[in-house]
Coordinates of C-alpha atoms and ligand atoms in Angstrom, one line a residue:
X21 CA 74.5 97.2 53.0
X22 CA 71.8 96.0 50.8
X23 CA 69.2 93.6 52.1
X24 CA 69.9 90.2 50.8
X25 CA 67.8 87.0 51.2
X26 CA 69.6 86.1 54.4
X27 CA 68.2 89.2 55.7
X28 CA 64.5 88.8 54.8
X29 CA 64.4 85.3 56.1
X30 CA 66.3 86.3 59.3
X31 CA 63.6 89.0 60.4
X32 CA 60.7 86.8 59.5
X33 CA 62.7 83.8 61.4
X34 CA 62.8 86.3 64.4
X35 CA 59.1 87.8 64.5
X36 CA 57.8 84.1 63.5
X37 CA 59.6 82.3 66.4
X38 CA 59.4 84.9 68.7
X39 CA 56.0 85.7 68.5
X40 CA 55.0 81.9 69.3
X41 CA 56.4 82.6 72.7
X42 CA 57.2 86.2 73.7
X43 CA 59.5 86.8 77.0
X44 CA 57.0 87.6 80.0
X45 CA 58.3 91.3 79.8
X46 CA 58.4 91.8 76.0
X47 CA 57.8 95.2 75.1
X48 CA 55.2 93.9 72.7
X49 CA 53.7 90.2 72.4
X50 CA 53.8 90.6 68.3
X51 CA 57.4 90.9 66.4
X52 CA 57.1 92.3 63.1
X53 CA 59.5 91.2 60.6
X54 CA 59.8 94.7 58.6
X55 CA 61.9 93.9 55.3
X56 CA 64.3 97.6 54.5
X57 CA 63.4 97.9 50.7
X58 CA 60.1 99.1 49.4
X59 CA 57.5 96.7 48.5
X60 CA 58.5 96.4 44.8
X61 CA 62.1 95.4 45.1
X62 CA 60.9 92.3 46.5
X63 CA 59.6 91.4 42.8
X64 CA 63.5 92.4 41.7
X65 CA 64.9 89.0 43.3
X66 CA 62.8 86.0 41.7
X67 CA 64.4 83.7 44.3
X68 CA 62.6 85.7 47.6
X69 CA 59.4 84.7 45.4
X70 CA 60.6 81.4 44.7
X71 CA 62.1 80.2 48.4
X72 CA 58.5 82.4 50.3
X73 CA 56.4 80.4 47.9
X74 CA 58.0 77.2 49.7
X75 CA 57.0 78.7 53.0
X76 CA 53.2 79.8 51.9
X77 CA 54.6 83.3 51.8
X78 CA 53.5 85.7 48.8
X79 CA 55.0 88.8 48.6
X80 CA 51.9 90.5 49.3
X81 CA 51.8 89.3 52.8
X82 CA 55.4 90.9 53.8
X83 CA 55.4 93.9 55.7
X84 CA 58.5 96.9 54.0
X85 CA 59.0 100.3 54.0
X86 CA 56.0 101.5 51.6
X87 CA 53.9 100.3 54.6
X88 CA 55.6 103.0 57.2
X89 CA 54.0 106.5 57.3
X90 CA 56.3 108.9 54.5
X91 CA 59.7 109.7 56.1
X92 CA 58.6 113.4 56.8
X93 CA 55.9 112.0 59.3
X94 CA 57.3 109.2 60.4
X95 CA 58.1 110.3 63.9
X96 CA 54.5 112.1 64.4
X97 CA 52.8 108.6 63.1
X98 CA 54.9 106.3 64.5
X99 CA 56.6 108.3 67.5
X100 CA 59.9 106.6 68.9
X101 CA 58.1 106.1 72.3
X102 CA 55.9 103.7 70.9
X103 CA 58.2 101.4 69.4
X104 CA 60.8 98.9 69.5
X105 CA 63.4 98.0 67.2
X106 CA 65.7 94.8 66.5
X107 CA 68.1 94.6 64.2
X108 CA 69.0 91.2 62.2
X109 CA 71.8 90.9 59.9
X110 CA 73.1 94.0 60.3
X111 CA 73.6 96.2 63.5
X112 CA 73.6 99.8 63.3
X113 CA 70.2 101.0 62.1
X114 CA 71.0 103.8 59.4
X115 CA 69.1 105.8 56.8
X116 CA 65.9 108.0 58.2
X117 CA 64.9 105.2 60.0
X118 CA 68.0 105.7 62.3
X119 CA 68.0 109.3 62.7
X120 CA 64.9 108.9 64.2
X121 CA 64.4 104.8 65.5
X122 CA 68.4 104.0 66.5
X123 CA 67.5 105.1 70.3
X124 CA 64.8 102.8 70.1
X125 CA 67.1 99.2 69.4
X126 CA 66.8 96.3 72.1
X127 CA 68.1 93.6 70.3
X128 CA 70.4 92.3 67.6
X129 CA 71.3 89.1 65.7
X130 CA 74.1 89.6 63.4
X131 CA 77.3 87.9 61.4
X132 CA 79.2 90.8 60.6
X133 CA 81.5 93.1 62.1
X134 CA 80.1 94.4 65.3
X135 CA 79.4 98.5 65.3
X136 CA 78.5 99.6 68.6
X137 CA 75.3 100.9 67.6
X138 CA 73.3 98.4 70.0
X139 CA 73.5 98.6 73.9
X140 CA 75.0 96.0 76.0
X141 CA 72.2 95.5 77.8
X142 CA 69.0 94.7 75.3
X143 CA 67.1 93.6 78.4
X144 CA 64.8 90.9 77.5
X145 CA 66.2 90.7 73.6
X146 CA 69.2 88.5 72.3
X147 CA 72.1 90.3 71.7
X148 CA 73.8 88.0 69.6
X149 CA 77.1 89.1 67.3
X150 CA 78.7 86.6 66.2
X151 CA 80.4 84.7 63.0
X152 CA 78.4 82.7 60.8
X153 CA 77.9 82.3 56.9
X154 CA 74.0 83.0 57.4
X155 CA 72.8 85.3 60.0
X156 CA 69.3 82.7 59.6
X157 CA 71.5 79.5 61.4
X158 CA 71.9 82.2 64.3
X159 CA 68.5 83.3 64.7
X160 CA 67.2 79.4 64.6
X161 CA 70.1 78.5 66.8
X162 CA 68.6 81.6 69.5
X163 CA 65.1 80.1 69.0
X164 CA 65.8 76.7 69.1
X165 CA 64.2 75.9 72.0
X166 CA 61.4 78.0 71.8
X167 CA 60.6 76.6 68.5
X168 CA 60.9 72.7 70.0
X169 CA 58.9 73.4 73.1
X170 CA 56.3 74.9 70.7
X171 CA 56.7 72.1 67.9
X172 CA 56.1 69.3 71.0
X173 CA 53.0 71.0 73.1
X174 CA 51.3 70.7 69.4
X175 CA 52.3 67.7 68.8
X176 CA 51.0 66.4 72.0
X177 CA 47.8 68.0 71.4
X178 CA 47.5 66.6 68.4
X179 CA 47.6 63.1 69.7
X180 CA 45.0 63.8 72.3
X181 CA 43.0 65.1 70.3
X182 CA 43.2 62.1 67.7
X183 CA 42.8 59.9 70.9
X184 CA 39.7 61.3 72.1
X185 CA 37.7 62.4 68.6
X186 CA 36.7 59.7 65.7
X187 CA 36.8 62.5 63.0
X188 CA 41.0 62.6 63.0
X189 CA 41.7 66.3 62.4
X190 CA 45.5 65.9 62.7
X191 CA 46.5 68.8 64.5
X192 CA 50.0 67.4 64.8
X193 CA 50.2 67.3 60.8
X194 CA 49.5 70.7 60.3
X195 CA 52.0 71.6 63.3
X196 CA 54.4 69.6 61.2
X197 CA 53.8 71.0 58.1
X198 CA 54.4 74.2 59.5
X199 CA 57.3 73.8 60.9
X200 CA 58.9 72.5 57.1
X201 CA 57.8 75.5 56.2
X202 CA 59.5 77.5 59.1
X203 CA 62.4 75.2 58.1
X204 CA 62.8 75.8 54.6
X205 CA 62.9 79.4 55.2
X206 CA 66.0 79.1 56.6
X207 CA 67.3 76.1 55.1
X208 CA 67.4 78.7 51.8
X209 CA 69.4 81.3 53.3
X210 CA 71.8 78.9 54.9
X211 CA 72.4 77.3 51.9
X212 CA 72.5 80.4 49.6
X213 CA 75.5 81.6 51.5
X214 CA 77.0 78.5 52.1
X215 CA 76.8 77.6 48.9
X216 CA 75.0 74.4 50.1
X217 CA 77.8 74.2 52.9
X218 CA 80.3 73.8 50.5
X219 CA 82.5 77.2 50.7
X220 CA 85.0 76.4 53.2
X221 CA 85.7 80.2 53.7
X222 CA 81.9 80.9 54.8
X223 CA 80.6 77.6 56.3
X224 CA 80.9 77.5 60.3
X225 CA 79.9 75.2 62.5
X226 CA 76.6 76.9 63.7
X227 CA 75.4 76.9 59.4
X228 CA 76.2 72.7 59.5
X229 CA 74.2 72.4 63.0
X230 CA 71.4 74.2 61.9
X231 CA 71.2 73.0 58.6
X232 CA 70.9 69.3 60.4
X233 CA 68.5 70.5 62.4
X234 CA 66.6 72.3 60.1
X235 CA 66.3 69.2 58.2
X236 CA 64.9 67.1 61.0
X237 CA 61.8 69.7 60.8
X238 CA 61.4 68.6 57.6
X239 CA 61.7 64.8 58.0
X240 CA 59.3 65.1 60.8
X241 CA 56.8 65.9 58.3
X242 CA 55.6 63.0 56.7
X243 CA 54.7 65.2 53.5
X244 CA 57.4 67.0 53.5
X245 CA 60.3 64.0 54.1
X246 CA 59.3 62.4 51.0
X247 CA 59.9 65.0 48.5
X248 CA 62.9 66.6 50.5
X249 CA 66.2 66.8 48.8
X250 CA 68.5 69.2 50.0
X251 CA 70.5 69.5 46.7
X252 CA 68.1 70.2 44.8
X253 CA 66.5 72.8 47.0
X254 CA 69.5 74.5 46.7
X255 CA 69.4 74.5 43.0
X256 CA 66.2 75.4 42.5
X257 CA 66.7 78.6 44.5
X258 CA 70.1 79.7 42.9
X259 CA 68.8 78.9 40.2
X260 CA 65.6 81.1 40.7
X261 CA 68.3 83.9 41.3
X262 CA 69.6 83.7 37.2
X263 CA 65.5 83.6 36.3
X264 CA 64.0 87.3 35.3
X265 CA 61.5 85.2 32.9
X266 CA 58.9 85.7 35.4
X267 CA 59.3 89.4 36.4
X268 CA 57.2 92.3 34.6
X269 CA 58.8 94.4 31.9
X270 CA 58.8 97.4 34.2
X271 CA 60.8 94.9 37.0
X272 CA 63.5 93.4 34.3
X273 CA 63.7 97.2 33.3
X274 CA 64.8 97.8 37.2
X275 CA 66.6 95.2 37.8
X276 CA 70.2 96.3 36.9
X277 CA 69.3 100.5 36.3
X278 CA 71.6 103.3 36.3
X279 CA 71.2 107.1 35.9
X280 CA 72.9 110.3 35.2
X281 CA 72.1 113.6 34.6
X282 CA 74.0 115.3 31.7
X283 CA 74.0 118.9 30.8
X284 CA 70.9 119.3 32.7
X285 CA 68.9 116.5 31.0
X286 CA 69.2 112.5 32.2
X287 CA 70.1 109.7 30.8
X288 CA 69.2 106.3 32.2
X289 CA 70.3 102.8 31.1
X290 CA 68.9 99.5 32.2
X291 CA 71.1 96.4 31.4
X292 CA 68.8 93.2 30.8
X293 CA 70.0 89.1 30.3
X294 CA 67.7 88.7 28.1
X295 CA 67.8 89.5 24.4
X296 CA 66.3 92.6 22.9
X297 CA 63.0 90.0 21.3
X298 CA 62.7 88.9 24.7
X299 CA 61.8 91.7 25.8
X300 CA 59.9 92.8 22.7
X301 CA 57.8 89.9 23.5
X302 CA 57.2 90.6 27.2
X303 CA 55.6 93.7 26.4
X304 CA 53.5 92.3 24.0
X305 CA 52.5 89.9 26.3
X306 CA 51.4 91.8 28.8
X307 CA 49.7 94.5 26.4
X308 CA 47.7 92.0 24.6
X309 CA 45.1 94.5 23.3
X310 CA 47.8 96.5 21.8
X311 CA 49.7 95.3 18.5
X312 CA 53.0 94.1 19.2
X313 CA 55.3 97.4 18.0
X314 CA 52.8 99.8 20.4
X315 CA 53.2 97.2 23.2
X316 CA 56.9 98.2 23.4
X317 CA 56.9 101.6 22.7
X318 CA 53.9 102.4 25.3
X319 CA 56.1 100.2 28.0
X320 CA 59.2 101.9 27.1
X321 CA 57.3 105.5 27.5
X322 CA 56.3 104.8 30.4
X323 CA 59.1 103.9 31.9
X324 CA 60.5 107.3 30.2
X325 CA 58.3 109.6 31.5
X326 CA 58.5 107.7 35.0
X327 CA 61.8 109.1 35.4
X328 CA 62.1 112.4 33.3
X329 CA 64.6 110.9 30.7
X330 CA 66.2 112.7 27.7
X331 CA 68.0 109.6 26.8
X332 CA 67.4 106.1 27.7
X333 CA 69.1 103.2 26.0
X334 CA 68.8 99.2 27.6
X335 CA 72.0 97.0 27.2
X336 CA 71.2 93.5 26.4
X337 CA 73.6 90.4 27.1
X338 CA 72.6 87.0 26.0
X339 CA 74.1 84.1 23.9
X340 CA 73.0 83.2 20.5
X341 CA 71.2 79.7 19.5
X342 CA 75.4 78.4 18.8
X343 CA 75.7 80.0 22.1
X344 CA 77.5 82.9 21.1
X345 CA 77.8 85.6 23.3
X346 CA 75.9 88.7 22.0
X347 CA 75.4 92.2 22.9
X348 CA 72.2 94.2 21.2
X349 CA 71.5 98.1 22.2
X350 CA 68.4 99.9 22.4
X351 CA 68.4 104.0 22.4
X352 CA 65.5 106.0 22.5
X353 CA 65.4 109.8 22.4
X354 CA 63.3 112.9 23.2
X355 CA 62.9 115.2 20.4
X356 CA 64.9 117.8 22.0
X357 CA 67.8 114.8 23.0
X358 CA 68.1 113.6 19.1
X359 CA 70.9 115.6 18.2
X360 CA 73.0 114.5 21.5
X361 CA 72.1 110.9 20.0
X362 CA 73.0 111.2 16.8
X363 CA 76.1 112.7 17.7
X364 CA 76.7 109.3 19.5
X365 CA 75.9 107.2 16.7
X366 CA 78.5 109.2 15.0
X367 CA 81.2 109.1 17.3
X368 CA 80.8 105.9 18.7
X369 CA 78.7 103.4 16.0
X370 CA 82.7 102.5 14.4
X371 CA 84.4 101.7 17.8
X372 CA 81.4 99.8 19.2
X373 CA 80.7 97.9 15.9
X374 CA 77.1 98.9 16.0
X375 CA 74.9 97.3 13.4
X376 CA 71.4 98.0 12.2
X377 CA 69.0 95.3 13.7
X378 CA 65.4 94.3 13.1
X379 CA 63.4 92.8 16.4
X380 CA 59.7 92.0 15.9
X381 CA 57.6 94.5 17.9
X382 CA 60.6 97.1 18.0
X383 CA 60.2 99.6 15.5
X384 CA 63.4 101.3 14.4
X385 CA 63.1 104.7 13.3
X386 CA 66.5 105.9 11.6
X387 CA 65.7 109.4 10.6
X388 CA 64.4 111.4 12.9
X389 CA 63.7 114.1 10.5
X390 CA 61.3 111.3 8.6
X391 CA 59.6 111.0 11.7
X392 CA 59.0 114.8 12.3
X393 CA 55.6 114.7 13.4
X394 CA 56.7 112.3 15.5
X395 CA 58.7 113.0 19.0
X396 CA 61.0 109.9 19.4
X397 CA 63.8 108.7 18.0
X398 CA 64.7 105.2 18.6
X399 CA 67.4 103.1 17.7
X400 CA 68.3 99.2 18.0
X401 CA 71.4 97.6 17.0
X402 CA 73.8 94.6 17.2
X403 CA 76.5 95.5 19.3
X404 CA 79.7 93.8 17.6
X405 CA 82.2 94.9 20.2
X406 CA 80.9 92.7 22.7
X407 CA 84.0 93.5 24.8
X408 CA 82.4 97.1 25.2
X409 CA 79.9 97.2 28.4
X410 CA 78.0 99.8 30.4
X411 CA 81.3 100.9 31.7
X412 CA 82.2 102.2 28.0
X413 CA 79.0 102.9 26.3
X414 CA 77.5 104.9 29.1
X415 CA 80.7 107.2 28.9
X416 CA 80.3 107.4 25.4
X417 CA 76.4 108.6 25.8
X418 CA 77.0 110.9 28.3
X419 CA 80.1 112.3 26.2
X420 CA 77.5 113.2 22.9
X421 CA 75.3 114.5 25.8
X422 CA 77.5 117.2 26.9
Ligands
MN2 MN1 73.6 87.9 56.1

């Protein structure tokens, strides 16, 4: 299972609440939310950036797996003994974390199907399996008293403190605004896999009590109450979800990437949202010392070279200014992959309805041989047979690469 949102906010939920008030015999007094992806998949999903930015989170500040020890020395840097593992949103640790950690899990909150990884007994940790839309509502629901007892002792404080000093620094404000934070965490989970408690198949009861709960966190906050409008929230991070404007090139590029190795040489293909000037654009923005056509190519090499490609070619969806749906195509080759893609051009240019395009910054090179002292090839084209995605053209690619 890949980690969604509900899963990032569920381990943060878990280490934040947890920590304010650790068991007596915790193994540790500090949870540490640990997101399973590698620091810069995090940039992949705009709405984590957009919902963490709502809880004074950047992504900078979460702790993932590029900040574990290598997998080889995992288990001499961070030996078994000396750790403690709970699982959120999913139950069974796997990967080389499990070979080496899955002796090592006290604890789990989860909504799916239950996989005997965890013991019965997790001591001092929740071991909570159980139906939900959002694994979030559970872990605020296991909290929720912590969270109160916490949210009250500050409030309190707060007041005695504005009691007894003439310079009001509102503790209880800041406790507030906090906890709207804490709230909206959640709040964008729940919703995201509710659909703003409106899918009848996913929405339980626990989603609809937490959510109303969730929301009296916020209304508490005098800041906060004013400006809250759960609707909109919701939109603003689906929304967020559709929005790759914000990522880098090399991020868009990522996003939605697939690879295969042909004849001993590798092809990869990156399908992008975004029309071909779009991205054009993007590298010239972030290039700005370079001219607009070297802006792309140096981005595209790059990214080449990253990955050891003979062939790489992005897919791009979009809709036209009549909103038209269009398809453009991008291919690039290495000098010794030029005949594989002119044999491609061949084969496949009638059936896919490729036409020659011209996008600002993109430089299209038709003849290769022109080009000699050159060592790319690269292509771009208006793909007419819009009916034709990945699932055909990457066939066709591989087929000239054989
Ligand atoms: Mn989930």
């Amino acid at each position: 299972m890949k980690p969604d949102l509900d899963s990032f906010t569920s381990s943060i939920l878990y280490a934040y609440l947890r920590s304010l008030r650790p068991p007596r015999d915790a193994f540790t007094p500090l949870y540490i939310p640990l997101l399973n992806v590698p620091e810069a998949d995090i940039q992949l999903r705009p709405e984590f950036i957009k919902l963490f930015h709502h809880a004074n989170i950047s992504a900078s500040h979460l702790i993932t797996l590029d900040d574990l020890p290598p997998p080889s020395r995992l288990e001499d840097q961070l030996p078994p003994a000396n750790t403690q593992w709970i699982l959120v949103d999913h139950n069974s640790l796997q990967g080389s974390l499990g070979s080496i950690y899955s002796s090592r899990v006290h604890g789990v909150i989860d909504h799916h199907v239950e996989e005997h990884a965890v013991p019965e007994d997790t001591t001092s940790e929740p071991r909570v399996l159980e139906n939900s839309g959002s694994c979030s509502s559970l872990v605020v629901r296991t909290f929720q008293s912590t969270w109160d007892a916490v949210s009250s002792s500050s409030l309190s404080s707060g007041a005695a403190h504005a009691q007894s000093s003439d310079s009001v620094a509102d503790d209880s404000v800041v406790a507030q605004g906090w906890d709207a934070q804490v709230a909206k965490l959640a709040l964008g989970s729940i919703l995201e896999d509710t659909s703003n408690l409106t899918s009848e198949s996913k929405t339980m009861s626990v989603d609809r009590e937490m959510v109303r709960y969730l929301e009296a966190k916020i209304q508490a906050s005098a800041k906060d109450a004013r400006i809250w409008n759960r609707d909109k929230f919701y939109k603003e991070i689906t929304r967020a979800k559709k929005d790759i404007e914000e990522l880098p090139l090399d991020g868009i590029l990522r996003k939605d990437y697939k690879q295969w190795t042909e004849n001993e040489t590798k092809l990869g293909m990156s399908t992008v949202v975004k029309p071909l000037d779009f991205i054009a654009k993007k590298a010239a923005t972030e290039r700005p010392d370079a001219d607009k056509g070297e802006a792309f190519s140096a981005a595209i090499q790059n990214f080449v070279s990253d990955r050891d490609l003979s062939i790489y070619a992005i897919m791009s969806t979009s809709k036209t200014a009549e909103g038209q749906f269009q398809r453009q195509l991008f291919l690039q080759a290495t000098a010794a992959a030029i005949a594989a893609a002119d044999r491609f051009t061949q084969n496949a240019g009638a059936e896919l309805g490729l036409e020659d395009l011209t996008v600002e910054g993109i430089a299209d090179e038709k003849t290769a041989a022109q080009k000699a002292g050159k060592k790319l090839y690269q292509r771009v084209w208006q793909q007419k047979a819009i009916e034709r995605s990945r699932k055909q053209v990457a066939p066709m690619i591989r087929e000239a690469m054989k």
